mmCIF file of C-alpha atoms in Angstrom:
data_model
loop_
_atom_site.group_PDB
_atom_site.id
_atom_site.type_symbol
_atom_site.label_atom_id
_atom_site.label_comp_id
_atom_site.label_asym_id
_atom_site.label_seq_id
_atom_site.Cartn_x
_atom_site.Cartn_y
_atom_site.Cartn_z
ATOM 1 C CA MET A 281 -28.202 31.017 16.376
ATOM 2 C CA PRO A 282 -31.037 33.532 15.656
ATOM 3 C CA ALA A 283 -30.367 37.223 16.115
ATOM 4 C CA ASP A 284 -32.089 39.086 18.970
ATOM 5 C CA ASP A 285 -34.779 40.378 16.585
ATOM 6 C CA GLY A 286 -35.584 36.846 15.362
ATOM 7 C CA ARG A 287 -33.768 37.144 12.057
ATOM 8 C CA GLU A 288 -31.117 34.583 11.022
ATOM 9 C CA PRO A 289 -27.497 35.789 11.471
ATOM 10 C CA ALA A 290 -26.150 37.377 8.297
ATOM 11 C CA GLY A 291 -24.041 35.114 6.118
ATOM 12 C CA LEU A 292 -25.345 31.770 7.470
ATOM 13 C CA MET A 293 -27.486 29.333 5.537
ATOM 14 C CA ALA A 294 -30.897 28.418 6.854
ATOM 15 C CA PRO A 295 -30.795 25.248 9.009
ATOM 16 C CA GLN A 296 -32.943 23.291 6.550
ATOM 17 C CA ASP A 297 -30.370 24.024 3.816
ATOM 18 C CA TYR A 298 -27.281 23.363 5.902
ATOM 19 C CA ALA A 299 -26.476 19.719 5.059
ATOM 20 C CA ARG A 300 -23.562 19.386 7.499
ATOM 21 C CA SER A 301 -25.889 19.938 10.438
ATOM 22 C CA ARG A 302 -27.577 16.636 9.589
ATOM 23 C CA ALA A 303 -24.412 14.628 8.834
ATOM 24 C CA ALA A 304 -23.020 12.021 11.213
ATOM 25 C CA PHE A 305 -19.283 11.450 11.466
ATOM 26 C CA TRP A 306 -17.414 9.242 13.931
ATOM 27 C CA GLY A 307 -14.353 10.192 15.928
ATOM 28 C CA GLY A 308 -11.655 7.890 17.255
ATOM 29 C CA ALA A 309 -8.549 8.389 19.364
ATOM 30 C CA ALA A 310 -5.612 6.082 20.073
ATOM 31 C CA VAL A 311 -2.348 6.327 21.997
ATOM 32 C CA LEU A 312 1.152 5.217 21.021
ATOM 33 C CA PHE A 313 3.186 3.836 23.924
ATOM 34 C CA THR A 314 6.618 2.238 23.727
ATOM 35 C CA ASP A 315 8.835 0.569 26.292
ATOM 36 C CA THR A 316 12.459 1.505 26.984
ATOM 37 C CA GLU A 317 13.646 -0.704 24.099
ATOM 38 C CA GLY A 318 11.336 0.988 21.588
ATOM 39 C CA LYS A 319 8.780 -1.821 21.378
ATOM 40 C CA VAL A 320 5.192 -0.745 20.707
ATOM 41 C CA LEU A 321 2.344 -1.534 23.112
ATOM 42 C CA VAL A 322 -0.512 -3.283 21.316
ATOM 43 C CA LEU A 323 -3.708 -4.881 22.608
ATOM 44 C CA ASP A 324 -5.473 -8.091 21.617
ATOM 45 C CA PRO A 325 -9.197 -7.242 21.719
ATOM 46 C CA ALA A 326 -11.685 -10.011 22.446
ATOM 47 C CA TYR A 327 -14.031 -8.644 19.773
ATOM 48 C CA ARG A 328 -11.381 -8.895 17.048
ATOM 49 C CA PRO A 329 -9.209 -11.960 17.686
ATOM 50 C CA GLY A 330 -5.874 -12.058 15.907
ATOM 51 C CA LYS A 331 -5.808 -8.373 14.903
ATOM 52 C CA LEU A 332 -3.925 -6.151 17.317
ATOM 53 C CA LEU A 333 -4.763 -2.523 18.115
ATOM 54 C CA LEU A 334 -3.188 0.480 19.756
ATOM 55 C CA PRO A 335 -4.982 1.439 22.985
ATOM 56 C CA GLY A 336 -7.919 3.667 22.156
ATOM 57 C CA GLY A 337 -11.522 3.843 21.053
ATOM 58 C CA GLY A 338 -14.380 6.124 20.122
ATOM 59 C CA VAL A 339 -14.679 9.807 20.996
ATOM 60 C CA ASP A 340 -17.955 10.503 22.785
ATOM 61 C CA GLN A 341 -20.076 13.482 21.726
ATOM 62 C CA PRO A 342 -19.044 15.925 24.471
ATOM 63 C CA GLU A 343 -15.340 14.910 24.530
ATOM 64 C CA LEU A 344 -12.200 16.384 23.108
ATOM 65 C CA PRO A 345 -10.093 13.769 21.287
ATOM 66 C CA SER A 346 -7.210 14.095 23.767
ATOM 67 C CA ASP A 347 -9.620 13.540 26.677
ATOM 68 C CA ALA A 348 -11.089 10.504 24.930
ATOM 69 C CA ALA A 349 -7.588 9.079 24.418
ATOM 70 C CA GLY A 350 -6.837 9.397 28.133
ATOM 71 C CA ARG A 351 -10.192 7.891 29.104
ATOM 72 C CA GLU A 352 -9.693 4.907 26.817
ATOM 73 C CA VAL A 353 -6.233 4.257 28.269
ATOM 74 C CA THR A 354 -7.716 4.240 31.764
ATOM 75 C CA GLU A 355 -10.502 1.878 30.710
ATOM 76 C CA GLU A 356 -8.277 -0.503 28.749
ATOM 77 C CA LEU A 357 -5.008 -0.426 30.723
ATOM 78 C CA GLY A 358 -5.920 0.918 34.149
ATOM 79 C CA LEU A 359 -3.335 3.723 33.736
ATOM 80 C CA SER A 360 -4.002 7.400 34.279
ATOM 81 C CA VAL A 361 -2.401 9.576 31.589
ATOM 82 C CA ARG A 362 -2.988 12.921 29.951
ATOM 83 C CA VAL A 363 -1.811 13.256 26.364
ATOM 84 C CA HIS A 364 -0.836 16.511 24.697
ATOM 85 C CA GLN A 365 1.315 15.663 21.679
ATOM 86 C CA LEU A 366 -0.603 14.748 18.523
ATOM 87 C CA LEU A 367 1.382 12.374 16.297
ATOM 88 C CA ALA A 368 -1.009 11.611 13.440
ATOM 89 C CA VAL A 369 -4.550 12.229 12.248
ATOM 90 C CA ASP A 370 -6.349 10.069 9.690
ATOM 91 C CA TRP A 371 -9.504 11.037 7.795
ATOM 92 C CA VAL A 372 -11.348 7.850 6.822
ATOM 93 C CA SER A 373 -13.943 8.039 4.073
ATOM 94 C CA LYS A 374 -17.367 6.459 4.269
ATOM 95 C CA THR A 375 -16.495 4.194 1.347
ATOM 96 C CA ASN A 376 -13.194 2.910 2.760
ATOM 97 C CA PRO A 377 -13.125 -0.807 1.874
ATOM 98 C CA GLU A 378 -11.561 -1.815 5.195
ATOM 99 C CA TYR A 379 -14.669 -0.514 6.957
ATOM 100 C CA GLY A 380 -17.089 -2.124 4.531
ATOM 101 C CA THR A 381 -18.410 -4.613 7.096
ATOM 102 C CA VAL A 382 -19.131 -1.965 9.751
ATOM 103 C CA TYR A 383 -22.890 -1.368 9.696
ATOM 104 C CA GLY A 384 -23.856 2.240 9.067
ATOM 105 C CA PHE A 385 -20.262 3.525 9.008
ATOM 106 C CA PRO A 386 -20.457 7.274 8.135
ATOM 107 C CA GLY A 387 -16.716 8.008 7.967
ATOM 108 C CA GLU A 388 -14.326 8.810 10.808
ATOM 109 C CA THR A 389 -11.465 10.996 11.934
ATOM 110 C CA VAL A 390 -8.889 9.132 14.050
ATOM 111 C CA SER A 391 -6.190 10.913 16.061
ATOM 112 C CA ILE A 392 -3.050 9.171 17.396
ATOM 113 C CA TRP A 393 -1.465 10.681 20.516
ATOM 114 C CA ASP A 394 1.944 10.220 22.113
ATOM 115 C CA GLY A 395 1.768 8.338 25.402
ATOM 116 C CA GLY A 396 5.543 8.326 25.860
ATOM 117 C CA VAL A 397 7.774 5.582 27.205
ATOM 118 C CA LEU A 398 6.481 3.141 29.812
ATOM 119 C CA GLU A 399 8.984 2.046 32.434
ATOM 120 C CA GLU A 400 8.828 -1.384 34.082
ATOM 121 C CA SER A 401 6.976 0.129 37.052
ATOM 122 C CA ASP A 402 4.302 1.516 34.687
ATOM 123 C CA ILE A 403 3.924 -1.809 32.907
ATOM 124 C CA ALA A 404 3.512 -3.598 36.240
ATOM 125 C CA ARG A 405 0.446 -1.411 36.957
ATOM 126 C CA ILE A 406 -1.416 -2.365 33.762
ATOM 127 C CA ARG A 407 -4.804 -3.948 34.484
ATOM 128 C CA LEU A 408 -6.940 -5.191 31.612
ATOM 129 C CA PRO A 409 -10.750 -5.030 31.639
ATOM 130 C CA GLN A 410 -12.628 -8.305 31.656
ATOM 131 C CA ASN A 411 -14.317 -9.466 28.457
ATOM 132 C CA GLU A 412 -12.849 -6.700 26.265
ATOM 133 C CA ILE A 413 -9.047 -7.024 26.089
ATOM 134 C CA THR A 414 -7.572 -10.517 26.302
ATOM 135 C CA SER A 415 -3.869 -9.577 26.447
ATOM 136 C CA PHE A 416 -1.287 -6.911 25.738
ATOM 137 C CA HIS A 417 2.098 -7.175 24.056
ATOM 138 C CA PHE A 418 5.222 -5.119 23.521
ATOM 139 C CA LEU A 419 6.391 -5.873 19.987
ATOM 140 C CA SER A 420 8.925 -4.445 17.596
ATOM 141 C CA PRO A 421 7.309 -2.137 15.032
ATOM 142 C CA THR A 422 7.790 -4.821 12.383
ATOM 143 C CA GLN A 423 6.148 -7.521 14.506
ATOM 144 C CA ALA A 424 3.277 -5.265 15.525
ATOM 145 C CA ALA A 425 2.656 -4.162 11.941
ATOM 146 C CA ARG A 426 2.324 -7.760 10.756
ATOM 147 C CA ARG A 427 -0.511 -8.381 13.204
ATOM 148 C CA MET A 428 -2.568 -5.242 12.554
ATOM 149 C CA ARG A 429 -5.139 -4.394 9.904
ATOM 150 C CA PRO A 430 -3.482 -2.555 6.991
ATOM 151 C CA ILE A 431 -4.992 0.859 7.755
ATOM 152 C CA GLU A 432 -4.120 0.599 11.466
ATOM 153 C CA ARG A 433 -0.615 -0.601 10.596
ATOM 154 C CA ARG A 434 -0.053 2.489 8.455
ATOM 155 C CA ARG A 435 -1.341 4.786 11.194
ATOM 156 C CA MET A 436 0.903 3.191 13.826
ATOM 157 C CA LEU A 437 4.002 3.507 11.656
ATOM 158 C CA ALA A 438 3.127 7.077 10.671
ATOM 159 C CA ALA A 439 2.730 8.014 14.336
ATOM 160 C CA LEU A 440 6.007 6.347 15.296
ATOM 161 C CA ARG A 441 7.866 8.115 12.492
ATOM 162 C CA ALA A 442 6.335 11.452 13.496
ATOM 163 C CA ARG A 443 7.460 10.926 17.098
ATOM 164 C CA ILE A 444 11.055 10.341 15.982
ATOM 165 C CA ASN A 445 10.997 13.058 13.310
ATOM 166 C CA ARG A 446 9.773 15.766 15.713
ATOM 167 C CA ALA A 447 8.407 17.932 12.902
ATOM 168 C CA GLY A 448 4.696 17.846 13.682
ATOM 169 C CA PRO A 449 1.907 15.315 13.160
ATOM 170 C CA ALA A 450 1.494 13.161 10.085
ATOM 171 C CA VAL A 451 -1.691 13.775 8.088
ATOM 172 C CA LEU A 452 -3.341 10.767 6.466
ATOM 173 C CA GLU A 453 -6.388 10.097 4.334
ATOM 174 C CA ASP A 454 -7.705 6.527 4.400
ATOM 175 C CA GLY A 455 -4.455 5.533 6.082
ATOM 176 C CA GLU A 456 -2.202 7.020 3.410
ATOM 177 C CA THR A 457 0.028 10.007 4.093
ATOM 178 C CA ILE A 458 -0.954 12.949 1.906
ATOM 179 C CA GLY A 459 1.341 15.484 0.299
ATOM 180 C CA LEU A 460 5.082 15.016 0.112
ATOM 181 C CA GLY A 461 5.148 13.856 3.715
ATOM 182 C CA GLN A 462 8.209 13.475 5.888
ATOM 183 C CA ALA A 463 11.474 11.872 4.780
ATOM 184 C CA LEU A 464 10.931 8.924 7.132
ATOM 185 C CA GLN A 465 7.534 8.382 5.520
ATOM 186 C CA ARG A 466 8.786 8.750 1.948
ATOM 187 C CA LEU A 467 11.430 6.074 2.505
ATOM 188 C CA ASP A 468 9.024 3.769 4.409
ATOM 189 C CA VAL A 469 11.303 3.741 7.440
ATOM 190 C CA VAL A 470 10.419 1.134 10.061
ATOM 191 C CA PRO A 471 12.250 1.812 13.352
ATOM 192 C CA ARG A 472 13.980 -1.422 14.244
ATOM 193 C CA ILE A 473 14.696 -3.322 17.418
ATOM 194 C CA ALA A 474 18.159 -4.844 17.003
ATOM 195 C CA PHE A 475 17.518 -8.116 18.790
ATOM 196 C CA GLY A 476 20.596 -9.423 20.581
ATOM 197 C CA TYR A 477 21.937 -5.925 21.186
ATOM 198 C CA GLN A 478 19.731 -4.925 24.068
ATOM 199 C CA ASP A 479 21.957 -6.473 26.734
ATOM 200 C CA ILE A 480 25.429 -5.911 25.270
ATOM 201 C CA ALA A 481 27.648 -3.183 26.687
ATOM 202 C CA TRP A 482 29.088 -0.067 25.066
ATOM 203 C CA HIS A 483 32.795 0.489 25.712
ATOM 204 C CA PRO A 484 34.071 3.986 24.831
ATOM 205 C CA ALA A 485 37.478 4.642 23.304
ATOM 206 C CA VAL A 486 39.221 4.800 26.671
ATOM 207 C CA GLU A 487 38.749 1.017 26.838
ATOM 208 C CA SER A 488 40.777 -0.960 24.328
ATOM 209 C CA ALA A 489 39.434 -3.909 22.329
ATOM 210 C CA ALA A 490 42.964 -5.078 21.444
ATOM 211 C CA SER A 491 42.468 -8.524 22.943
ATOM 212 C CA LEU A 492 39.268 -9.199 20.953
ATOM 213 C CA PRO A 493 38.816 -9.930 17.258
ATOM 214 C CA VAL A 494 36.889 -7.147 15.508
ATOM 215 C CA LYS A 495 34.252 -8.725 13.275
ATOM 216 C CA GLN A 496 32.466 -5.585 12.078
ATOM 217 C CA ALA A 497 33.124 -1.850 11.983
ATOM 218 C CA TRP A 498 30.697 1.032 11.574
ATOM 219 C CA VAL A 499 31.067 4.808 11.359
ATOM 220 C CA TRP A 500 29.225 7.820 12.730
ATOM 221 C CA ALA A 501 29.694 10.201 9.797
ATOM 222 C CA PHE A 502 29.117 13.853 10.824
ATOM 223 C CA ASP A 503 28.225 16.839 8.702
ATOM 224 C CA PRO A 504 29.242 20.360 9.861
ATOM 225 C CA LEU A 505 25.872 20.865 11.592
ATOM 226 C CA GLY A 506 26.272 17.823 13.851
ATOM 227 C CA ARG A 507 23.959 15.517 11.917
ATOM 228 C CA VAL A 508 24.949 11.979 10.945
ATOM 229 C CA VAL A 509 24.245 9.784 7.928
ATOM 230 C CA VAL A 510 22.102 6.684 8.340
ATOM 231 C CA LEU A 511 21.113 4.243 5.620
ATOM 232 C CA VAL A 512 17.617 2.906 4.934
ATOM 233 C CA ASP A 513 17.370 -0.632 3.575
ATOM 234 C CA PRO A 514 14.517 -0.584 1.001
ATOM 235 C CA ARG A 515 13.855 -4.275 1.588
ATOM 236 C CA ASP A 516 12.523 -3.829 5.115
ATOM 237 C CA GLY A 517 12.740 -0.102 5.932
ATOM 238 C CA HIS A 518 15.318 -0.723 8.657
ATOM 239 C CA VAL A 519 18.042 1.799 9.406
ATOM 240 C CA VAL A 520 21.772 1.108 9.858
ATOM 241 C CA LEU A 521 24.963 3.092 10.176
ATOM 242 C CA PRO A 522 27.403 2.951 7.264
ATOM 243 C CA GLY A 523 29.790 0.048 7.799
ATOM 244 C CA GLY A 524 29.922 -3.712 7.817
ATOM 245 C CA THR A 525 32.107 -6.798 7.953
ATOM 246 C CA VAL A 526 35.896 -6.541 8.257
ATOM 247 C CA GLU A 527 37.291 -8.494 5.301
ATOM 248 C CA THR A 528 40.679 -10.260 5.224
ATOM 249 C CA ASP A 529 42.060 -7.823 2.663
ATOM 250 C CA ASP A 530 41.034 -4.733 4.658
ATOM 251 C CA ASP A 531 43.847 -2.877 6.346
ATOM 252 C CA GLY A 532 42.140 -3.118 9.733
ATOM 253 C CA PRO A 533 38.675 -2.211 11.046
ATOM 254 C CA LYS A 534 38.958 1.513 10.284
ATOM 255 C CA ALA A 535 39.720 0.818 6.644
ATOM 256 C CA ALA A 536 36.786 -1.599 6.541
ATOM 257 C CA ALA A 537 34.401 1.036 7.931
ATOM 258 C CA LEU A 538 35.568 3.650 5.416
ATOM 259 C CA ARG A 539 35.381 1.172 2.518
ATOM 260 C CA GLU A 540 31.853 0.121 3.448
ATOM 261 C CA ALA A 541 30.757 3.757 3.833
ATOM 262 C CA ALA A 542 32.005 4.475 0.309
ATOM 263 C CA GLU A 543 30.401 1.347 -1.184
ATOM 264 C CA GLU A 544 27.038 1.599 0.585
ATOM 265 C CA ALA A 545 26.518 5.346 0.785
ATOM 266 C CA ALA A 546 29.025 6.995 -1.603
ATOM 267 C CA LEU A 547 30.427 8.742 1.444
ATOM 268 C CA ARG A 548 33.793 10.434 1.201
ATOM 269 C CA LEU A 549 35.089 10.812 4.744
ATOM 270 C CA ASN A 550 38.175 12.220 6.456
ATOM 271 C CA ASP A 551 39.814 12.466 9.870
ATOM 272 C CA ALA A 552 38.342 9.142 11.003
ATOM 273 C CA ALA A 553 38.971 8.272 14.644
ATOM 274 C CA TYR A 554 38.273 5.288 16.854
ATOM 275 C CA LEU A 555 35.217 5.786 19.070
ATOM 276 C CA GLY A 556 34.790 2.504 20.959
ATOM 277 C CA TYR A 557 33.175 -0.883 20.620
ATOM 278 C CA LEU A 558 30.199 -3.010 21.497
ATOM 279 C CA LEU A 559 31.143 -6.239 23.224
ATOM 280 C CA ASP A 560 29.535 -9.380 21.834
ATOM 281 C CA PRO A 561 30.626 -11.705 24.665
ATOM 282 C CA ASP A 562 29.552 -15.046 23.212
ATOM 283 C CA GLY A 563 29.210 -14.325 19.500
ATOM 284 C CA ALA A 564 25.417 -14.415 19.664
ATOM 285 C CA VAL A 565 25.050 -11.190 17.677
ATOM 286 C CA TYR A 566 27.515 -11.993 14.932
ATOM 287 C CA GLY A 567 26.553 -15.633 14.523
ATOM 288 C CA PRO A 568 26.967 -19.143 15.965
ATOM 289 C CA GLY A 569 30.560 -20.107 16.669
ATOM 290 C CA ALA A 570 31.915 -16.576 16.372
ATOM 291 C CA GLY A 571 33.059 -16.437 19.982
ATOM 292 C CA ALA A 572 33.660 -13.224 21.917
ATOM 293 C CA ASN A 573 34.273 -10.324 19.553
ATOM 294 C CA ALA A 574 34.175 -6.543 19.311
ATOM 295 C CA ARG A 575 32.027 -4.501 16.953
ATOM 296 C CA ALA A 576 34.005 -1.307 16.476
ATOM 297 C CA ARG A 577 32.657 2.203 16.032
ATOM 298 C CA TYR A 578 34.438 5.163 14.455
ATOM 299 C CA ILE A 579 33.633 8.815 13.862
ATOM 300 C CA ALA A 580 34.564 10.798 10.772
ATOM 301 C CA ARG A 581 33.775 14.059 9.016
ATOM 302 C CA ILE A 582 31.898 14.105 5.715
ATOM 303 C CA ASP A 583 33.734 15.584 2.757
ATOM 304 C CA SER A 584 30.984 14.855 0.252
ATOM 305 C CA LEU A 585 28.138 12.509 -0.623
ATOM 306 C CA GLY A 586 28.244 11.090 -4.136
ATOM 307 C CA SER A 587 25.428 9.781 -6.298
ATOM 308 C CA ALA A 588 23.549 6.818 -4.854
ATOM 309 C CA ALA A 589 24.557 3.510 -6.412
ATOM 310 C CA PRO A 590 23.952 -0.189 -5.693
ATOM 311 C CA ASP A 591 26.123 -1.616 -2.921
ATOM 312 C CA VAL A 592 28.734 -3.879 -4.525
ATOM 313 C CA ALA A 593 28.127 -6.596 -1.941
ATOM 314 C CA THR A 594 24.311 -6.743 -1.915
ATOM 315 C CA GLY A 595 23.164 -4.926 -5.058
ATOM 316 C CA VAL A 596 20.892 -2.788 -2.861
ATOM 317 C CA THR A 597 20.674 0.976 -3.320
ATOM 318 C CA TYR A 598 20.150 2.378 0.161
ATOM 319 C CA GLY A 599 18.166 5.455 1.046
ATOM 320 C CA ARG A 600 20.255 8.041 2.889
ATOM 321 C CA LEU A 601 19.190 10.365 5.670
ATOM 322 C CA LEU A 602 20.753 13.094 7.765
ATOM 323 C CA VAL A 603 19.469 12.949 11.355
ATOM 324 C CA SER A 604 20.653 13.986 14.791
ATOM 325 C CA PRO A 605 22.635 11.369 16.753
ATOM 326 C CA VAL A 606 19.701 11.020 19.174
ATOM 327 C CA GLN A 607 17.328 10.214 16.310
ATOM 328 C CA ALA A 608 19.878 7.823 14.807
ATOM 329 C CA SER A 609 19.896 5.921 18.092
ATOM 330 C CA GLU A 610 16.091 5.751 18.118
ATOM 331 C CA LEU A 611 16.030 4.428 14.551
ATOM 332 C CA LEU A 612 18.865 1.922 15.021
ATOM 333 C CA GLY A 613 17.166 0.212 17.968
ATOM 334 C CA LEU A 614 20.355 -0.639 19.872
ATOM 335 C CA GLY A 615 18.832 0.035 23.269
ATOM 336 C CA ARG A 616 20.817 1.663 26.050
ATOM 337 C CA ALA A 617 24.156 0.863 24.385
ATOM 338 C CA GLY A 618 22.996 2.734 21.290
ATOM 339 C CA ALA A 619 21.903 5.781 23.255
ATOM 340 C CA GLU A 620 25.215 5.847 25.113
ATOM 341 C CA GLN A 621 27.313 5.602 21.957
ATOM 342 C CA ALA A 622 25.211 8.261 20.166
ATOM 343 C CA GLU A 623 25.793 10.700 23.031
ATOM 344 C CA TYR A 624 29.496 9.833 23.174
ATOM 345 C CA ALA A 625 29.868 10.237 19.401
ATOM 346 C CA ALA A 626 28.241 13.680 19.467
ATOM 347 C CA GLN A 627 30.331 14.866 22.395
ATOM 348 C CA THR A 628 33.547 13.512 20.838
ATOM 349 C CA ALA A 629 32.799 15.206 17.503
ATOM 350 C CA ALA A 630 32.113 18.496 19.315
ATOM 351 C CA ALA A 631 35.359 18.275 21.288
ATOM 352 C CA ARG A 632 37.489 17.071 18.353
ATOM 353 C CA TRP A 633 36.182 19.277 15.533
ATOM 354 C CA GLY A 634 34.051 21.963 17.168
ATOM 355 C CA ILE A 635 30.934 20.493 15.532
ATOM 356 C CA PRO A 636 27.745 21.659 17.313
ATOM 357 C CA LEU A 637 25.518 19.247 19.176
ATOM 358 C CA SER A 638 22.582 18.734 16.831
ATOM 359 C CA PRO A 639 19.129 18.760 18.445
ATOM 360 C CA PRO A 640 16.479 16.354 17.114
ATOM 361 C CA GLN A 641 14.931 17.847 13.987
ATOM 362 C CA ALA A 642 13.187 16.858 10.786
ATOM 363 C CA ALA A 643 15.126 14.155 8.957
ATOM 364 C CA ILE A 644 16.707 15.257 5.672
ATOM 365 C CA GLU A 645 16.666 12.882 2.707
ATOM 366 C CA ILE A 646 19.939 13.008 0.772
ATOM 367 C CA PRO A 647 19.202 13.288 -2.967
ATOM 368 C CA HIS A 648 20.137 10.373 -5.244
ATOM 369 C CA THR A 649 22.435 12.769 -7.066
ATOM 370 C CA GLY A 650 24.364 13.405 -3.840
ATOM 371 C CA MET A 651 25.444 16.652 -2.288
ATOM 372 C CA ALA A 652 28.597 18.458 -1.272
ATOM 373 C CA ALA A 653 28.984 18.817 2.472
ATOM 374 C CA LEU A 654 28.161 22.344 3.606
ATOM 375 C CA LEU A 655 31.018 24.403 4.958
ATOM 376 C CA PRO A 656 30.700 25.340 8.634
#
């Protein structure tokens, strides 16, 4: 802006020399919604059949990206929302090959915002615009990713990981996270939906499973700061607790859980205690013909974490993370039963050992070389 005496402001280039004043650059904004099971809301646009999108669209010239995100949600879903939490931002170059067919594409910055969890009453109010969106779906992250363009798949997963990680937005360039990134990103974690578990009940330790066969046993392994170990399967990015199948030569479910924790995660544990069980009433979770069975859960304290090694049963070397119990539940995808057992595990560990209740925080990747548990 010229000075009052007509001279150009000191330190600024003349307009004719200021190239950025003549550059065009697009802006986009999208919103990540999930349902109560952790499934992602995706839209099937009429103008791009077969390739799903998060709700969103272009940022108009006078808009802020967060305002554009809310406007697009209203236009595409008929819902009124205001977004405040940025989950991811992606800088897309003019030469990005996935945009090669877009005429005159000058490059774009796309922001992904957190729309939160939609309850059944919210979903019932969704109204799609005619001739633009043909349908909407709630899909597991894995299912949604398979039906999205690669760059949009990477953005969606980065945003979902950032929401769970709670350590600030992910920064991407051409859909790829830059810098060291977050632990969930480095290990390619894909939050799972454990199909078959959504309707089974959690039974805390006050309820005995003595009358049921225990097919599998898993352990919530706590460090002195109240975090727990979860394992990342490199084959699909899914997260599980340490544990597994109770074998005939195991001395009961607890021994099976401790053996599996040592084999899968090089976890040395002590003071293990029974926590409760998930009831599989007809064997549907474990497999056809299994019949009613219990899937036991234990808690234990971590003595140490050894060097990562291939699991003797599968040959897979799992990634290992320390996360809060709440984040473990979100990653495990066990629905309400998972949330209930995570809360119960944390409260039991606090009462039994004086371990603090860990708030959600940035996930910590356990080094391949292992680590000694910190003293409280």
